[in-house]
PDB file of N, CA and C in Angstrom:
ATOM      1  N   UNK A 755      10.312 -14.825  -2.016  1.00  0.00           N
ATOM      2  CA  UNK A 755      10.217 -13.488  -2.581  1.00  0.00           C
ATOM      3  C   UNK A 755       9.220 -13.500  -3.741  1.00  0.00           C
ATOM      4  N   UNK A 756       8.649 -12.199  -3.597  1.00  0.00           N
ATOM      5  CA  UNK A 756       7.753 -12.111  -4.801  1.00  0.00           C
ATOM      6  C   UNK A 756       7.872 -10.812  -5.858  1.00  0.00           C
ATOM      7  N   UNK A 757       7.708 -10.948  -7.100  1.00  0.00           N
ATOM      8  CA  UNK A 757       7.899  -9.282  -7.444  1.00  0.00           C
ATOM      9  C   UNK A 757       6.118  -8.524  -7.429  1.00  0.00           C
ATOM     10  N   UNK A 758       6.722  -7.197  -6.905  1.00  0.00           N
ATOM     11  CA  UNK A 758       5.368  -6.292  -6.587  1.00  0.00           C
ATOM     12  C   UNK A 758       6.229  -5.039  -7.503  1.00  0.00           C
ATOM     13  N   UNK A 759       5.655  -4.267  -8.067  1.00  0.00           N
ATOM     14  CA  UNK A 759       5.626  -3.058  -8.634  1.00  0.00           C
ATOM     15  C   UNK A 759       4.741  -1.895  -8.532  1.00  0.00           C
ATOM     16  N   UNK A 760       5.633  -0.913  -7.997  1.00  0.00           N
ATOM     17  CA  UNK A 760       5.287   0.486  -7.741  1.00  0.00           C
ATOM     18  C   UNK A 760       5.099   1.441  -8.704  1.00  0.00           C
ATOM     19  N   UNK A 761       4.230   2.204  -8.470  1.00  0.00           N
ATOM     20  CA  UNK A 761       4.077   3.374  -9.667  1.00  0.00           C
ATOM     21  C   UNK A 761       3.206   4.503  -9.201  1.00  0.00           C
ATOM     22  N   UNK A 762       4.334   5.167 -10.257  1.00  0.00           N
ATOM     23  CA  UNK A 762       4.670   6.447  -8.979  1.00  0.00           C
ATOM     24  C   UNK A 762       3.516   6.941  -8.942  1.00  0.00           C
ATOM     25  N   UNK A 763       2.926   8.698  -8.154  1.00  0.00           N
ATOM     26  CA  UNK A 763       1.535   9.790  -8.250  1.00  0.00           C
ATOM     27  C   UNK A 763       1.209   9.329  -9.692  1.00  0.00           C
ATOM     28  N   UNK A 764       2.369  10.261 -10.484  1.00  0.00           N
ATOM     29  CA  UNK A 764       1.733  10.392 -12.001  1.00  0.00           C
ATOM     30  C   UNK A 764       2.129  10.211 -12.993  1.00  0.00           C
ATOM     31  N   UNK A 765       2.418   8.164 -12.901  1.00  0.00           N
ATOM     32  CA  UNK A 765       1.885   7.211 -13.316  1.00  0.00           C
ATOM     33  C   UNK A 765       2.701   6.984 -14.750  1.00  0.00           C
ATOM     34  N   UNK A 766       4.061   8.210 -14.666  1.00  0.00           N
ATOM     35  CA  UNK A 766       5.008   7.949 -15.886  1.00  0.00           C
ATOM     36  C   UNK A 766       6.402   7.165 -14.857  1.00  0.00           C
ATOM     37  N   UNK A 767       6.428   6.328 -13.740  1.00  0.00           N
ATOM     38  CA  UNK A 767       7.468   5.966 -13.654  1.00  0.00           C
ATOM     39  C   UNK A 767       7.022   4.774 -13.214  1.00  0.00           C
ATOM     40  N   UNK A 768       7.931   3.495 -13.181  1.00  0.00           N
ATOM     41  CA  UNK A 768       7.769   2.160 -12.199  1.00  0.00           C
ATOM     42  C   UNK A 768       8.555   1.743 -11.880  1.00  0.00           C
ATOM     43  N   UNK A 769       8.556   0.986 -10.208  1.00  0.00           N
ATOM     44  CA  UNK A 769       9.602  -0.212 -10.248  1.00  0.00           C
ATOM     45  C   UNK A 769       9.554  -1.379  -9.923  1.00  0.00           C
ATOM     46  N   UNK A 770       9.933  -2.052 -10.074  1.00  0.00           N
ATOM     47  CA  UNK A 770       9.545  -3.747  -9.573  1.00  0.00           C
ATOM     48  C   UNK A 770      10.709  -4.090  -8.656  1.00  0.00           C
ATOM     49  N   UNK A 771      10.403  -4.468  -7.180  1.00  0.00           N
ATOM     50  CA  UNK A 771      10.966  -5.156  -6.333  1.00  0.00           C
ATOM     51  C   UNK A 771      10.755  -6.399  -6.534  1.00  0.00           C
ATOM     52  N   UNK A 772      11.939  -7.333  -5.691  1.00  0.00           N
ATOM     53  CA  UNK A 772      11.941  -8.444  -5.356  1.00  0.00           C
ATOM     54  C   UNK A 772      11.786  -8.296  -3.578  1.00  0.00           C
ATOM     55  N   UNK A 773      10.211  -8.389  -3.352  1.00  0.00           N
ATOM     56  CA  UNK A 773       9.825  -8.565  -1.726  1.00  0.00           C
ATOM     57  C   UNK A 773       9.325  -9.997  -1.291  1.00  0.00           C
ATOM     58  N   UNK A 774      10.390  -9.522   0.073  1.00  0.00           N
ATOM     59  CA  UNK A 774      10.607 -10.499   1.133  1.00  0.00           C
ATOM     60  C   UNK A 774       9.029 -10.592   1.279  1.00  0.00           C
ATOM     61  N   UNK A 775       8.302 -12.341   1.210  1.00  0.00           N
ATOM     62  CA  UNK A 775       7.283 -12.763   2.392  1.00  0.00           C
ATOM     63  C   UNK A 775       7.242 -12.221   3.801  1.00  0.00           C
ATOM     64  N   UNK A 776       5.838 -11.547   4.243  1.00  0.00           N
ATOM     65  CA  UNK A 776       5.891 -11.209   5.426  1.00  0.00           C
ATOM     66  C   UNK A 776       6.302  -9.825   5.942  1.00  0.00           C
ATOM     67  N   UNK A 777       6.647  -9.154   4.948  1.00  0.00           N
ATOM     68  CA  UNK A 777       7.191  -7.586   4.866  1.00  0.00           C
ATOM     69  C   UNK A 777       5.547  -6.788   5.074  1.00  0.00           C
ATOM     70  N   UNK A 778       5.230  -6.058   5.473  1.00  0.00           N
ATOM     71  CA  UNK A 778       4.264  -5.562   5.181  1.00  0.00           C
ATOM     72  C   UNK A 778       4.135  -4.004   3.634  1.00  0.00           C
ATOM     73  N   UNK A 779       3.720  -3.856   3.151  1.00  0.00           N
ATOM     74  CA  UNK A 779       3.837  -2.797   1.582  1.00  0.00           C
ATOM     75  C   UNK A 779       4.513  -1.487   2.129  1.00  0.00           C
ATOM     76  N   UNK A 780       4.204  -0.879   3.358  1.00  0.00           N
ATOM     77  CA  UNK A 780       4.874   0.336   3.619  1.00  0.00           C
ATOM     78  C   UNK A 780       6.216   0.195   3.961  1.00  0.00           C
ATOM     79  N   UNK A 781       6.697  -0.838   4.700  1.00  0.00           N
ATOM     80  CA  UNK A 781       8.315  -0.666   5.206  1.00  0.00           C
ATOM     81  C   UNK A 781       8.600  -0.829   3.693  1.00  0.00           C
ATOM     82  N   UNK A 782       8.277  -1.704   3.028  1.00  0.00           N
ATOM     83  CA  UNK A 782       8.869  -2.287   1.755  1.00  0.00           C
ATOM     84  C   UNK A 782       9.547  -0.985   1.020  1.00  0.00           C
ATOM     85  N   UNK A 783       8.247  -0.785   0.788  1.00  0.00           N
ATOM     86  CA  UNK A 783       8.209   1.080   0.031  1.00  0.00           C
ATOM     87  C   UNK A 783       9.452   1.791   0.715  1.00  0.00           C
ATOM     88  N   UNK A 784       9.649   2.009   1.910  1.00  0.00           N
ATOM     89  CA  UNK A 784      10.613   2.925   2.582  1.00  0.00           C
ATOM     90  C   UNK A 784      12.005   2.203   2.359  1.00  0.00           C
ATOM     91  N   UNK A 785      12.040   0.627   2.653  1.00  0.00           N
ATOM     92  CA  UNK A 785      13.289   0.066   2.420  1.00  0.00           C
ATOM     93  C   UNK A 785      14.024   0.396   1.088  1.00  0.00           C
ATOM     94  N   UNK A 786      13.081   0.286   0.068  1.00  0.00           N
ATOM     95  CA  UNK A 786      13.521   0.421  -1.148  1.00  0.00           C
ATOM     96  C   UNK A 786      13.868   1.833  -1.289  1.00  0.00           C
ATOM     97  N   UNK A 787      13.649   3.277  -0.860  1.00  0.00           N
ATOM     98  CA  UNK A 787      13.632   4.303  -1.039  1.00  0.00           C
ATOM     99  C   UNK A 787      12.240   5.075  -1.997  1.00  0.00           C
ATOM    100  N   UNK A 788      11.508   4.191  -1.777  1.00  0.00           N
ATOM    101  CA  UNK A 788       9.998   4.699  -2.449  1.00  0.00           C
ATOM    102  C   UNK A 788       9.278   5.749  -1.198  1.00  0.00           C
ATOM    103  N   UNK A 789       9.056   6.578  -1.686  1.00  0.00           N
ATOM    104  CA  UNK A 789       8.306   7.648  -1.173  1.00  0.00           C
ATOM    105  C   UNK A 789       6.792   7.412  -0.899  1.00  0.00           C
ATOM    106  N   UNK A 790       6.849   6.517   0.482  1.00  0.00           N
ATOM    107  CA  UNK A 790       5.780   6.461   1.107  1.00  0.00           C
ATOM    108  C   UNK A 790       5.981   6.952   2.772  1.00  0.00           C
ATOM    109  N   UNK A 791       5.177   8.178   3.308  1.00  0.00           N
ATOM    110  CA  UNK A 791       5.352   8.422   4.264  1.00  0.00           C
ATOM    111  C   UNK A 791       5.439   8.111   5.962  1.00  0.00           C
ATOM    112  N   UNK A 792       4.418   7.062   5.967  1.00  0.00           N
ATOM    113  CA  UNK A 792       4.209   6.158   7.158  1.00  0.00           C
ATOM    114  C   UNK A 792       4.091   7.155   8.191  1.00  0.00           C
ATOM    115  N   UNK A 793       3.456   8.237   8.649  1.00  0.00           N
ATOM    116  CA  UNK A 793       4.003   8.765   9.569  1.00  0.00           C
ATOM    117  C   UNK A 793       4.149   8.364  10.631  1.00  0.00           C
ATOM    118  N   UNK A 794       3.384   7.407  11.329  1.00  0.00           N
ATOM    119  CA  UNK A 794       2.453   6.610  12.208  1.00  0.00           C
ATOM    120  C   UNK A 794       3.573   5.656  12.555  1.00  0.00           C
ATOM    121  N   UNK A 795       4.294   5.210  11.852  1.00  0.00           N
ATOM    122  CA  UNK A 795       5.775   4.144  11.866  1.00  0.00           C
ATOM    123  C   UNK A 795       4.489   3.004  11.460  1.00  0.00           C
ATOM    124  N   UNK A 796       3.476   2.613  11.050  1.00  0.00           N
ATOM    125  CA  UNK A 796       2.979   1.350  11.190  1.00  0.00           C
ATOM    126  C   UNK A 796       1.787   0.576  11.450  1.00  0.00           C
ATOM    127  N   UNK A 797       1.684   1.823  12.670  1.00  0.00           N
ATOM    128  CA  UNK A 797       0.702   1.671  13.900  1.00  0.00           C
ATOM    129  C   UNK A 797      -0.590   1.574  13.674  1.00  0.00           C
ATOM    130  N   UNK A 798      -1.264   2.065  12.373  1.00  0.00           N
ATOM    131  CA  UNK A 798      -2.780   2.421  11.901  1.00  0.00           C
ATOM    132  C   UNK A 798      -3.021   3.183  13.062  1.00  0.00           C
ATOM    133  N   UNK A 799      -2.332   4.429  12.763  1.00  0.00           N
ATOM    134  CA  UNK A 799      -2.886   5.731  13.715  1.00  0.00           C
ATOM    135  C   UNK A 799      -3.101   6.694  12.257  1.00  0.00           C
ATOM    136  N   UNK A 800      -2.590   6.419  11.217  1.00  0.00           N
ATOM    137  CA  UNK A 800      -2.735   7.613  10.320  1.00  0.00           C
ATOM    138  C   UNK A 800      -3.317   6.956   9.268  1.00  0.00           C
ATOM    139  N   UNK A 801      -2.985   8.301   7.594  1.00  0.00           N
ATOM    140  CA  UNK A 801      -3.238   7.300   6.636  1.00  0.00           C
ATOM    141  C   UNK A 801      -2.528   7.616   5.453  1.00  0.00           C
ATOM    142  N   UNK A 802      -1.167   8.003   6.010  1.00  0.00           N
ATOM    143  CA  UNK A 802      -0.138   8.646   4.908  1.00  0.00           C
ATOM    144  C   UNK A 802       0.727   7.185   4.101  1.00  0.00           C
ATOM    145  N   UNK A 803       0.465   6.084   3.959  1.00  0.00           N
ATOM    146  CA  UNK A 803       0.475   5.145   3.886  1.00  0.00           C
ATOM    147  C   UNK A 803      -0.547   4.367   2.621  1.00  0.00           C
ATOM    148  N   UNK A 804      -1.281   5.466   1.981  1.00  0.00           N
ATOM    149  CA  UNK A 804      -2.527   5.446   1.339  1.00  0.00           C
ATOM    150  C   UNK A 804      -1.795   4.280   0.337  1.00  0.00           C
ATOM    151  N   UNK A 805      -2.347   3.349  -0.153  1.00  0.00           N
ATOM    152  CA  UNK A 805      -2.153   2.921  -1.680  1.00  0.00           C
ATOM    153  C   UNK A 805      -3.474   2.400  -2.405  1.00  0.00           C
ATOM    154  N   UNK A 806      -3.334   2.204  -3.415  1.00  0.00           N
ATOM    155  CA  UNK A 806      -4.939   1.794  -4.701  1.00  0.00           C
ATOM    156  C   UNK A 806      -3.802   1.053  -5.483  1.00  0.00           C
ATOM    157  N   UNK A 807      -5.131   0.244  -5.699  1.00  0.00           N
ATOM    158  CA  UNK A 807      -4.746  -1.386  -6.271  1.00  0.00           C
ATOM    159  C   UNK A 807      -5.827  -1.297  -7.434  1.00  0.00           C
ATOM    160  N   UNK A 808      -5.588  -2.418  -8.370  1.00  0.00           N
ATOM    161  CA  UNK A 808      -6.510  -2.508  -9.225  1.00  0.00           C
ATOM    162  C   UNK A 808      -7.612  -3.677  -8.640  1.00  0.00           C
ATOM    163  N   UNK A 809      -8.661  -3.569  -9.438  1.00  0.00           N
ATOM    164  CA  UNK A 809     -10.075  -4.692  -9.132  1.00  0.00           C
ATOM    165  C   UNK A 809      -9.508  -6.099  -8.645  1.00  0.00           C
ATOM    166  N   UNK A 810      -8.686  -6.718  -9.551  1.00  0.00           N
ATOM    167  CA  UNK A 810      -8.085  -7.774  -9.740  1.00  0.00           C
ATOM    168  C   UNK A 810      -6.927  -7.785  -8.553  1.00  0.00           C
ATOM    169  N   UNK A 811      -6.339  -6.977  -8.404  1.00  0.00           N
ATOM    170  CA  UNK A 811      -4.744  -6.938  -7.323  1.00  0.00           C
ATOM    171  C   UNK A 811      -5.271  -6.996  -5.402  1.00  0.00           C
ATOM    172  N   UNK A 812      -6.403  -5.967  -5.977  1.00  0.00           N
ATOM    173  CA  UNK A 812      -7.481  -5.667  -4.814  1.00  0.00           C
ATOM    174  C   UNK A 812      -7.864  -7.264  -3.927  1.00  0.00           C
ATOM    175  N   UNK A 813      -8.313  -7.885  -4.560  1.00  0.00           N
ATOM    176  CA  UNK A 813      -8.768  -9.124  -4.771  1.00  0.00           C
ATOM    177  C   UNK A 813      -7.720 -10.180  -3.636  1.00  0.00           C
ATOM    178  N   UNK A 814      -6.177  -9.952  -3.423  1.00  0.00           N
ATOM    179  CA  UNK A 814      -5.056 -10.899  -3.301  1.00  0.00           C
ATOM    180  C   UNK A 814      -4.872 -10.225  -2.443  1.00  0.00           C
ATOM    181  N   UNK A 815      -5.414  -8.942  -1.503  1.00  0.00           N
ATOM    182  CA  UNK A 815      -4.486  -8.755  -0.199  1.00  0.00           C
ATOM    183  C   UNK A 815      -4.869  -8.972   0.568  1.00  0.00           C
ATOM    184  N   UNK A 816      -4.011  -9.538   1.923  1.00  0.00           N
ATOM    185  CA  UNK A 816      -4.147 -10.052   2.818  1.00  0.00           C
ATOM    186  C   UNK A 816      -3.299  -8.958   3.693  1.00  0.00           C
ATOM    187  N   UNK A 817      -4.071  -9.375   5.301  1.00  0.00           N
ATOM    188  CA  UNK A 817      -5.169 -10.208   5.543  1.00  0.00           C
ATOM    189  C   UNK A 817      -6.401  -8.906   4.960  1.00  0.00           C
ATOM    190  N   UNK A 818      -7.799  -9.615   5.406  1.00  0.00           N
ATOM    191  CA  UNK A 818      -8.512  -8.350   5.013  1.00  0.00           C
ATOM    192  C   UNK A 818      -8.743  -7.108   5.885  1.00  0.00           C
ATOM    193  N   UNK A 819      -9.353  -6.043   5.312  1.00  0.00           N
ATOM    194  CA  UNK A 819      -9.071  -4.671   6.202  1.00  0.00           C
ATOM    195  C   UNK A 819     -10.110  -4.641   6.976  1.00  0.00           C
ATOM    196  N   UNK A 820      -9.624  -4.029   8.182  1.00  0.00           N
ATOM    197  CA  UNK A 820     -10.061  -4.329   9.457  1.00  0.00           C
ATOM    198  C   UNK A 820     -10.916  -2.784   8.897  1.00  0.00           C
ATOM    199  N   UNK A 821     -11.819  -3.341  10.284  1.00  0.00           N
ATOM    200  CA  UNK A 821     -12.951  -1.887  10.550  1.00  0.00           C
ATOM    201  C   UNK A 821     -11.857  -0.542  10.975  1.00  0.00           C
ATOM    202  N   UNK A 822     -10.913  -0.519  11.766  1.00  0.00           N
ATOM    203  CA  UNK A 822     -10.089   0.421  12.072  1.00  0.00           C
ATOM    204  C   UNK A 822      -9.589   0.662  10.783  1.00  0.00           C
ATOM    205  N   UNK A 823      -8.972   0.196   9.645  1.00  0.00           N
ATOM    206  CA  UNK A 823      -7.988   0.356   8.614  1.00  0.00           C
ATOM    207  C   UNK A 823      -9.272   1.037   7.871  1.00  0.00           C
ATOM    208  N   UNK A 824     -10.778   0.812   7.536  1.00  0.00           N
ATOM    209  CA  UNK A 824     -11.479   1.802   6.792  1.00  0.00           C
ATOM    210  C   UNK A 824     -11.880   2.743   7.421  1.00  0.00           C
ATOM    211  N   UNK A 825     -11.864   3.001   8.280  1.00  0.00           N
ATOM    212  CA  UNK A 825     -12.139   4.325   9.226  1.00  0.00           C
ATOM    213  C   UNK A 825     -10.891   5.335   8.925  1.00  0.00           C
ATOM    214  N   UNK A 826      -9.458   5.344   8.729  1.00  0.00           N
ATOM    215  CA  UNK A 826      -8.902   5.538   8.972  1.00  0.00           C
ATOM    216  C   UNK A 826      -8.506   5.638   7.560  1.00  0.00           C
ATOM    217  N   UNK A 827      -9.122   5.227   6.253  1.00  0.00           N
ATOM    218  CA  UNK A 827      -9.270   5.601   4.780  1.00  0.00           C
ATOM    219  C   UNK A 827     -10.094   6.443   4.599  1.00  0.00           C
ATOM    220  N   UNK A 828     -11.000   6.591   5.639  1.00  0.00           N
ATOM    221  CA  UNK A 828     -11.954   7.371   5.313  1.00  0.00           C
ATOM    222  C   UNK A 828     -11.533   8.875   5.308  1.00  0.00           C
ATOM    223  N   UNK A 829     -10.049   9.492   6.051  1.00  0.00           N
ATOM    224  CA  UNK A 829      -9.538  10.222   6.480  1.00  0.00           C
ATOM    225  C   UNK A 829      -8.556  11.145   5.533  1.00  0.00           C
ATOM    226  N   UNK A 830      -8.141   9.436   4.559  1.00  0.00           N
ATOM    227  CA  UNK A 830      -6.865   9.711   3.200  1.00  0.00           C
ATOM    228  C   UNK A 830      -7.398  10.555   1.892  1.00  0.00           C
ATOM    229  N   UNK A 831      -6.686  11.164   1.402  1.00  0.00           N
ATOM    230  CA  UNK A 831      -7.140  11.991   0.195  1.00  0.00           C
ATOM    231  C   UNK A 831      -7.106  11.057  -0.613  1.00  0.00           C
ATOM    232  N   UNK A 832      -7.891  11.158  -1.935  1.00  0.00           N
ATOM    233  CA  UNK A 832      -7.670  10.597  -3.155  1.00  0.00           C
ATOM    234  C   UNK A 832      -8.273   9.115  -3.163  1.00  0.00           C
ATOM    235  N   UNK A 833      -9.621   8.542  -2.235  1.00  0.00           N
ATOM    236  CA  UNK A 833      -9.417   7.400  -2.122  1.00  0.00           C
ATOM    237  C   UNK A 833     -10.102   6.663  -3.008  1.00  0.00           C
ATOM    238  N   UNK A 834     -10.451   5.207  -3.557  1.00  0.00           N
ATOM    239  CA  UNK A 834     -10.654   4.581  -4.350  1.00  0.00           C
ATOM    240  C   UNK A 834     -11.400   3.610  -3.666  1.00  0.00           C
ATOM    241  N   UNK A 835     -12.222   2.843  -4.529  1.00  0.00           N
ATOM    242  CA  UNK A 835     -12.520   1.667  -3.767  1.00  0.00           C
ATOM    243  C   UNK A 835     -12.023   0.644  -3.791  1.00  0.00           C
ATOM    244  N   UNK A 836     -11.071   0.489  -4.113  1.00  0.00           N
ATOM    245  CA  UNK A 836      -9.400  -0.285  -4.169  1.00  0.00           C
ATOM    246  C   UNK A 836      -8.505   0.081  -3.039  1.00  0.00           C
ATOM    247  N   UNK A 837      -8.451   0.886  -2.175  1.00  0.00           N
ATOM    248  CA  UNK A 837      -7.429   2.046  -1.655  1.00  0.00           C
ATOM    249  C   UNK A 837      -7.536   0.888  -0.341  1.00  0.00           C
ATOM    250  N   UNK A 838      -6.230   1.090   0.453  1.00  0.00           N
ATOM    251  CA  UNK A 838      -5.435   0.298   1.288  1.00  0.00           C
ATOM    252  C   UNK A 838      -4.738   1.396   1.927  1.00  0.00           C
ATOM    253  N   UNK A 839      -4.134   0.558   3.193  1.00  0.00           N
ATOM    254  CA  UNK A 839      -3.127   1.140   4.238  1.00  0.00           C
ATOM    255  C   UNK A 839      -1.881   0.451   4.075  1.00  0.00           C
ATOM    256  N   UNK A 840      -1.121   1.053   3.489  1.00  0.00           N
ATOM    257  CA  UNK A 840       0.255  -0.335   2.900  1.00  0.00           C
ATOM    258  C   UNK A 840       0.956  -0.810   4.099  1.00  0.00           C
ATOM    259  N   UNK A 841       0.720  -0.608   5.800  1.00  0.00           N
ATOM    260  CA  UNK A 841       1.130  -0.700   6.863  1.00  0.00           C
ATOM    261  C   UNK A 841       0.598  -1.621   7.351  1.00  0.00           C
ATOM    262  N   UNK A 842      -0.887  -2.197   6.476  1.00  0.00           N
ATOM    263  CA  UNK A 842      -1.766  -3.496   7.230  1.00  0.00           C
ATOM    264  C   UNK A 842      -1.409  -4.576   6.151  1.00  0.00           C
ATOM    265  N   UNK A 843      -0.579  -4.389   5.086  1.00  0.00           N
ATOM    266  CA  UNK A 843      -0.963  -5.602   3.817  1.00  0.00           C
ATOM    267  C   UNK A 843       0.624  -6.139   3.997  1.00  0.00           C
ATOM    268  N   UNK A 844       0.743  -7.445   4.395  1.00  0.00           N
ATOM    269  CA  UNK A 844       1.806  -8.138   4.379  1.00  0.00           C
ATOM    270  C   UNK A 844       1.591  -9.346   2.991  1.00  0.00           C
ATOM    271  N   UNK A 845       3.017  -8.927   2.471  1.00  0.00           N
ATOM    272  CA  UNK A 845       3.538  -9.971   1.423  1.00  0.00           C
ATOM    273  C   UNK A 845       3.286 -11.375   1.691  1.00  0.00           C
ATOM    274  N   UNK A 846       2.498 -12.047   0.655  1.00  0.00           N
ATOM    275  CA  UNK A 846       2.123 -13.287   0.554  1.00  0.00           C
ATOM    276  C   UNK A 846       2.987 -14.003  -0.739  1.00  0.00           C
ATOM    277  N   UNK A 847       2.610 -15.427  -0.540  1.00  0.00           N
ATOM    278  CA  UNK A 847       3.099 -15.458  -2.280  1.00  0.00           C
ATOM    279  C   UNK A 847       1.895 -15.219  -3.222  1.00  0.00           C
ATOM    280  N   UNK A 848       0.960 -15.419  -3.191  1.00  0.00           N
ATOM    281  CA  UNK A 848      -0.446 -14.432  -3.534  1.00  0.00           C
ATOM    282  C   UNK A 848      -0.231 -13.662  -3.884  1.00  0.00           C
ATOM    283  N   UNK A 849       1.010 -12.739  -4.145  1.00  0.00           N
ATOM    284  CA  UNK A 849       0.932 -10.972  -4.367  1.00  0.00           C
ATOM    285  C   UNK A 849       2.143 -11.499  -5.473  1.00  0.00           C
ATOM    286  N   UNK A 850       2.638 -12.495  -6.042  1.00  0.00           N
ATOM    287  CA  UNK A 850       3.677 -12.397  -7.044  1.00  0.00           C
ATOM    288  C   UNK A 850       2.542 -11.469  -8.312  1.00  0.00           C
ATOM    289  N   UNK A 851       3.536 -10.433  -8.868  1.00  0.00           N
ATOM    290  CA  UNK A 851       3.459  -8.871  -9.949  1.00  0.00           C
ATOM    291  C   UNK A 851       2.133  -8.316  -9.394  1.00  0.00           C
ATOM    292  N   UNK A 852       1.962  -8.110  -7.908  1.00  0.00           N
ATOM    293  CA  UNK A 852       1.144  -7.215  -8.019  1.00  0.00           C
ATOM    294  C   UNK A 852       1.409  -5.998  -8.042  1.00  0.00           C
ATOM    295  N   UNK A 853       0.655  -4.526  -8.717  1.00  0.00           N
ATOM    296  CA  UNK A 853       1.064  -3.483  -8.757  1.00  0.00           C
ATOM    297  C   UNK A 853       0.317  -2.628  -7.858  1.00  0.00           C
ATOM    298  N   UNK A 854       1.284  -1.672  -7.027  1.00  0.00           N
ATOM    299  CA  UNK A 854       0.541  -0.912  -6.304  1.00  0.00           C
ATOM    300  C   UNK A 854       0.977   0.849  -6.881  1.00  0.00           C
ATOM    301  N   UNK A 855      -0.075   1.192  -6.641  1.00  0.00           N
ATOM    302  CA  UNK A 855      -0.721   3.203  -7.528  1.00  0.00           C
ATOM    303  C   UNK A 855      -0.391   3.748  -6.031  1.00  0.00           C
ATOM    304  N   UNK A 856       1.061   4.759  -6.329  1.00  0.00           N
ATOM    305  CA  UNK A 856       0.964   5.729  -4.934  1.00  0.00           C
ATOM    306  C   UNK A 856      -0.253   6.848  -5.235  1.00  0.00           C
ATOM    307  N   UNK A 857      -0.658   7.627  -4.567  1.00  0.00           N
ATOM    308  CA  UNK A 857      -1.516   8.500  -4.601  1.00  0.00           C
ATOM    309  C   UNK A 857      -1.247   9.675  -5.115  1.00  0.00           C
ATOM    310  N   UNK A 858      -1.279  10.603  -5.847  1.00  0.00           N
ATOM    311  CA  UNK A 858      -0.951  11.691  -5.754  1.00  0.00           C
ATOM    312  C   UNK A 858      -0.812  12.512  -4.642  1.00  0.00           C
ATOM    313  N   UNK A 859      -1.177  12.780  -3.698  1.00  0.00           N
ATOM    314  CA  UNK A 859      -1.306  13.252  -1.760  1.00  0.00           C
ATOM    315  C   UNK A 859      -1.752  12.497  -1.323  1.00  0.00           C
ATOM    316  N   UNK A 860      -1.192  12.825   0.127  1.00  0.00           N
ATOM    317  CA  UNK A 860      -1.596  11.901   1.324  1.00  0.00           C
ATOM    318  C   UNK A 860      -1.794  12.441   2.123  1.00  0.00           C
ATOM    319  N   UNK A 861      -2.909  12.932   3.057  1.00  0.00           N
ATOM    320  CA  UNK A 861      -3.084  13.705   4.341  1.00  0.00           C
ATOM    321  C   UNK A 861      -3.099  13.090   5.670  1.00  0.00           C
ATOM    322  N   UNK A 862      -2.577  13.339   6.563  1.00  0.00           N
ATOM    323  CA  UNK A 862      -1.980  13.153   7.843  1.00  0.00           C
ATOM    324  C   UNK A 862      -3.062  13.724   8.852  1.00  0.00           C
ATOM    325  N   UNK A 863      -3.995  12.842   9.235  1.00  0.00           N
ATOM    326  CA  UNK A 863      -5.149  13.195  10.116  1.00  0.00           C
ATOM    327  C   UNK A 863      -4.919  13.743  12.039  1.00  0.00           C
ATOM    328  N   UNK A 864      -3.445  13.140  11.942  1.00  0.00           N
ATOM    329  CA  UNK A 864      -3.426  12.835  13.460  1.00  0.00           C
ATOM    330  C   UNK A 864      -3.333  14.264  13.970  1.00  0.00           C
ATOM    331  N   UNK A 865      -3.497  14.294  15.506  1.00  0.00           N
ATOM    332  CA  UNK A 865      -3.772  15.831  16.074  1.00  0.00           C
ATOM    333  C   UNK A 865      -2.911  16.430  16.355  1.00  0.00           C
TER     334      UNK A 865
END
């Protein structure tokens, strides 16, 4: 287990989990009751799943993002050049206190 910390749209709340290796950031988010939408269940069909990392946090996720996962940012509101699909980034021990920035919105591309 590693601790990762969430924080919230706007950036007056946090929490720090203790996450399971191998979890990927979106179930995590939902297990815990964090308000991340997934609509997709997972799949990288959407991109309600959005998260932004800092320079440094950016740096530690694994694996790296596929050509489908930036296509498919390209779609998300609010994005960063930090910004992720929390449905492709599985827990490493690499990620002990990393913090992940929910978005303020998330738009849902699918048809």
């Amino acid at each position: 287990m590693v601790k990762i910390t969430f924080v919230s749209p706007d950036r007056t709340a946090q929490r720090t989990i203790d996450a399971p290796l191998g979890m990927n950031l979106m179930k995590l988010a939902q297990y815990e009751g964090i308000d991340v939408e997934g609509a997709c269940g997972g799949n990288l069909a959407c991109s309600t799943c959005h998260m932004i990392f800092s320079d440094e946090d950016f740096d530690r996720l694994s694996p790296e993002m596929s050509e489908d996962e930036d296509i498919l940012l390209d779609l998300a509101s609010g994005v960063t050049s930090t910004s992720r699909l929390g449905c492709q980034i599985v827990v490493t021990n690499d990620m002990e206190g990393l913090t992940v920035y929910l978005p303020s919105e998330t738009a849902d591309m699918r048809g």
